[in-house]
Short mmCIF file of N, CA and C in Angstrom, two decimals:
data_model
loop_
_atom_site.label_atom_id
_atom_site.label_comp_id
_atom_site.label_asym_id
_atom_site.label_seq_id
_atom_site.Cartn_x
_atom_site.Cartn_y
_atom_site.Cartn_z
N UNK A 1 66.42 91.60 101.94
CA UNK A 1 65.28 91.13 101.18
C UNK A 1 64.65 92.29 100.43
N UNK A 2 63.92 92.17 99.32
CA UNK A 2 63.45 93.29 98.77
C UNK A 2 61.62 93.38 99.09
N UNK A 3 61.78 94.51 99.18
CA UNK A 3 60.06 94.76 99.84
C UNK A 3 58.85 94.89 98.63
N UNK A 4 59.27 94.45 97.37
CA UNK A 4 58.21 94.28 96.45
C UNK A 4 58.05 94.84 95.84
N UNK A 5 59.15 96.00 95.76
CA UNK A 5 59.22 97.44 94.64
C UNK A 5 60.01 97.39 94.24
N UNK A 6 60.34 97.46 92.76
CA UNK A 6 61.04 97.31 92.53
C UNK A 6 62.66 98.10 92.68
N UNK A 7 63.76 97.98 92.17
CA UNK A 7 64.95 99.28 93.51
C UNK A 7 64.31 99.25 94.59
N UNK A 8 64.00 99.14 95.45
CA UNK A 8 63.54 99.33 96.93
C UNK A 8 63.93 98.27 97.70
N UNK A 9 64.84 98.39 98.63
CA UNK A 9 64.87 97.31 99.61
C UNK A 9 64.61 97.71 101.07
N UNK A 10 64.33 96.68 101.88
CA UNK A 10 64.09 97.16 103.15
C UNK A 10 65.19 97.54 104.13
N UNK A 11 64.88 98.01 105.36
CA UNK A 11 65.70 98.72 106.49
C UNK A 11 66.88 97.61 106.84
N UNK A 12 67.79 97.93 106.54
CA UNK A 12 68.80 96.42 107.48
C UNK A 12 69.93 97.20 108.65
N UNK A 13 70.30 96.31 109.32
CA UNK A 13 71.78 97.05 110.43
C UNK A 13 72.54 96.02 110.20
N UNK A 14 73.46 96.11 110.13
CA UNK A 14 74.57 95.55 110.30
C UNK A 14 75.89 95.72 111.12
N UNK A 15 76.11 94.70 112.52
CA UNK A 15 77.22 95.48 113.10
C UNK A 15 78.79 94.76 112.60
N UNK A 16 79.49 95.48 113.07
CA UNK A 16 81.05 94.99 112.90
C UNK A 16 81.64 95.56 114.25
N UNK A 17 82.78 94.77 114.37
CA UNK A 17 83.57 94.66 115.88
C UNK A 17 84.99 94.91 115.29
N UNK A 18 85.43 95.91 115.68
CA UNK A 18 87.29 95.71 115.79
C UNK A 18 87.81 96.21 116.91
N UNK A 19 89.02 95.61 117.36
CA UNK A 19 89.86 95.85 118.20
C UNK A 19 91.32 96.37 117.60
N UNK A 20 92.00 97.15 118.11
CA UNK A 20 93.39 97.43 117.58
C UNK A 20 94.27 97.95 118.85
N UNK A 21 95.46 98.19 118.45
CA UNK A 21 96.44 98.78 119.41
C UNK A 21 97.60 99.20 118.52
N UNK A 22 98.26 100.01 118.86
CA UNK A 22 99.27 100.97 118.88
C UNK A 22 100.55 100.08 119.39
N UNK A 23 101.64 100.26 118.86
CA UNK A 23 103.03 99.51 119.39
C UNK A 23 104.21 100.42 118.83
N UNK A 24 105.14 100.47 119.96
CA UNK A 24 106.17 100.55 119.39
C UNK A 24 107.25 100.38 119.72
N UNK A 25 108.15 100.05 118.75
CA UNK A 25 109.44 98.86 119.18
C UNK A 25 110.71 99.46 119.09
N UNK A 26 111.55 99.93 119.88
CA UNK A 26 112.80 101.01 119.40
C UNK A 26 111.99 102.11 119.04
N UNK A 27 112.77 102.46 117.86
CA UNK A 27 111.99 103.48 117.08
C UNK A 27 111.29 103.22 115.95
N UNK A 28 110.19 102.21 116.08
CA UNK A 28 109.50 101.82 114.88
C UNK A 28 107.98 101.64 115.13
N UNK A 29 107.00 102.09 114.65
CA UNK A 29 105.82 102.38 115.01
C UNK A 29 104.88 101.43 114.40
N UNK A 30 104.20 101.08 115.46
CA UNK A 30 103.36 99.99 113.84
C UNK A 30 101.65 99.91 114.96
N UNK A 31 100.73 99.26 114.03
CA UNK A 31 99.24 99.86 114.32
C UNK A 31 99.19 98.40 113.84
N UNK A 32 98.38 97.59 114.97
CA UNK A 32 97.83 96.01 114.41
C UNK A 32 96.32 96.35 114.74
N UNK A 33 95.18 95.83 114.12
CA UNK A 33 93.84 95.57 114.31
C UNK A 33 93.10 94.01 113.59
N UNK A 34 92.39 93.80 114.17
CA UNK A 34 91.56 93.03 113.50
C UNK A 34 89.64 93.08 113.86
N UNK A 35 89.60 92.73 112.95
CA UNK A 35 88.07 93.21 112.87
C UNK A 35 87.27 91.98 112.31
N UNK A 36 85.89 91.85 112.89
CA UNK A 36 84.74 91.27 112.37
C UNK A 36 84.03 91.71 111.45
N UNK A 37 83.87 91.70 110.12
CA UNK A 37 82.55 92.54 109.44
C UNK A 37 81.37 91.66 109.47
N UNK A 38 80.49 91.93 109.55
CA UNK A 38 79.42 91.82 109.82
C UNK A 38 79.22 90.41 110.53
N UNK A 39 79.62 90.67 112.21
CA UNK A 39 79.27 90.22 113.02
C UNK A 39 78.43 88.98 113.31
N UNK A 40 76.92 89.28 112.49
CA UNK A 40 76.07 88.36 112.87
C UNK A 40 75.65 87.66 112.25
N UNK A 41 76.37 88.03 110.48
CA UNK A 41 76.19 87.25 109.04
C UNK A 41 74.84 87.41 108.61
N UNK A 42 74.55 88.63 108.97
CA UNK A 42 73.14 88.70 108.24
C UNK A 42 73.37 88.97 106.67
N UNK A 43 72.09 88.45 106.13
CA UNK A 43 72.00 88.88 104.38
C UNK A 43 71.50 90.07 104.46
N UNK A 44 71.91 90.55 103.54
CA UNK A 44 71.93 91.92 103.10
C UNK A 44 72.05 92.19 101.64
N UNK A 45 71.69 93.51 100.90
CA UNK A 45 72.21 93.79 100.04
C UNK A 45 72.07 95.42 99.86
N UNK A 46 72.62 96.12 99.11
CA UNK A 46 72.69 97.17 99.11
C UNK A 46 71.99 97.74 97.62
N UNK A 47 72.23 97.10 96.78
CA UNK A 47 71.06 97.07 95.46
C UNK A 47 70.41 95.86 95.18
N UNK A 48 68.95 95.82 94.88
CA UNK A 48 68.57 94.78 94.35
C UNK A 48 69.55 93.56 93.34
N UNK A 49 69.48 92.05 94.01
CA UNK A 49 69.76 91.08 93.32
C UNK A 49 71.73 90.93 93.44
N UNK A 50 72.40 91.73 94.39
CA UNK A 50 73.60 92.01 94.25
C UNK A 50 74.13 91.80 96.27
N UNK A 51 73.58 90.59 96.53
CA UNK A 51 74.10 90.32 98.20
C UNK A 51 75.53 90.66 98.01
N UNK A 52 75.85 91.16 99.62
CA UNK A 52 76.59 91.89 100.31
C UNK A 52 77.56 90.17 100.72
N UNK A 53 78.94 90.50 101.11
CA UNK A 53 79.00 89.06 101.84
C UNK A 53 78.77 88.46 103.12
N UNK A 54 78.98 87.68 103.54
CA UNK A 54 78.44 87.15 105.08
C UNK A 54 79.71 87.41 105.92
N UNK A 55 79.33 86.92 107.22
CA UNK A 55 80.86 87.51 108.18
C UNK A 55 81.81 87.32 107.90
N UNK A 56 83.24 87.99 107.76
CA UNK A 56 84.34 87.40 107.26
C UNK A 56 85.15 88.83 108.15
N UNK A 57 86.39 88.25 107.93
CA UNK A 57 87.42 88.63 108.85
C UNK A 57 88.50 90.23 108.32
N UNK A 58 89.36 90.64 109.18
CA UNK A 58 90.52 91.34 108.59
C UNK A 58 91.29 91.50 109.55
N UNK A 59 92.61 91.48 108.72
CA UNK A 59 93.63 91.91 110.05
C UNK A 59 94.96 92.84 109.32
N UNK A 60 94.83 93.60 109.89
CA UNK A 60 95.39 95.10 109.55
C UNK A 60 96.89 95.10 110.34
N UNK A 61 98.11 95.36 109.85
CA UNK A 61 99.38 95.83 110.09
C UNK A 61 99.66 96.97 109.33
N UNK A 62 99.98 98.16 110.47
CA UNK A 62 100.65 99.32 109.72
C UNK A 62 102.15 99.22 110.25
N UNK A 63 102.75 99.81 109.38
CA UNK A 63 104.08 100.28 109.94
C UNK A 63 104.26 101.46 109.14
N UNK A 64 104.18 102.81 110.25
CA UNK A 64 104.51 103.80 110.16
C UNK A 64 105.97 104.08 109.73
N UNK A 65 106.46 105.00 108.92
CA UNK A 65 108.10 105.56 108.80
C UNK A 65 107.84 107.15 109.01
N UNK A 66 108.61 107.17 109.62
CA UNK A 66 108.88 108.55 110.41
C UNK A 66 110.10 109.05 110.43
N UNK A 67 110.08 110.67 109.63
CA UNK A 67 111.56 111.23 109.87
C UNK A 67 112.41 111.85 110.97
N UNK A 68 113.21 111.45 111.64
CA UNK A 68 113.59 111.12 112.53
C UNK A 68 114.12 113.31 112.83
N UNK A 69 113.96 113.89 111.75
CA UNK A 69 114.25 115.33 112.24
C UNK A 69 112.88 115.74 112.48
N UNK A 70 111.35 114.99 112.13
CA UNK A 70 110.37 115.91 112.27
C UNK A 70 110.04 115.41 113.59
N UNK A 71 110.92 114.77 114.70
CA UNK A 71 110.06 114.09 115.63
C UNK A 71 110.91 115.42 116.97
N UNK A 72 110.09 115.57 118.04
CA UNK A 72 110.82 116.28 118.81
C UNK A 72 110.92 115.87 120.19
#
């Protein structure tokens, strides 16, 4: 919300939650996570007149490649 000045908005928090883990299969490395952003769907914005979005999701797959002479 804006506190009546103009550019000026007030104090906000916002949390987010992720979980992830590490795997690996043979010799193949891979990094899964998924995450909450903003948890509790609060409004927000970061400049006047320009809201932030409400809770929404992600889910993250890495797969690492690795050269098989730099490993020891």
């Amino acid at each position: 919300s804006n506190s009546g000045e103009l550019g000026r908005l007030d104090g906000l928090s916002v949390c987010d939650l992720s979980l992830g883990q590490d795997m690996r299969f043979n010799r193949h490395l891979f990094s899964l996570s998924v995450s909450v952003l903003n948890l509790f769907d609060a409004s927000y914005a970061y400049q006047p007149f320009m809201p932030m979005p409400g809770r929404n999701y992600r889910l993250r797959l890495i797969y690492r490649i690795s050269n098989k002479n730099s490993q020891k």
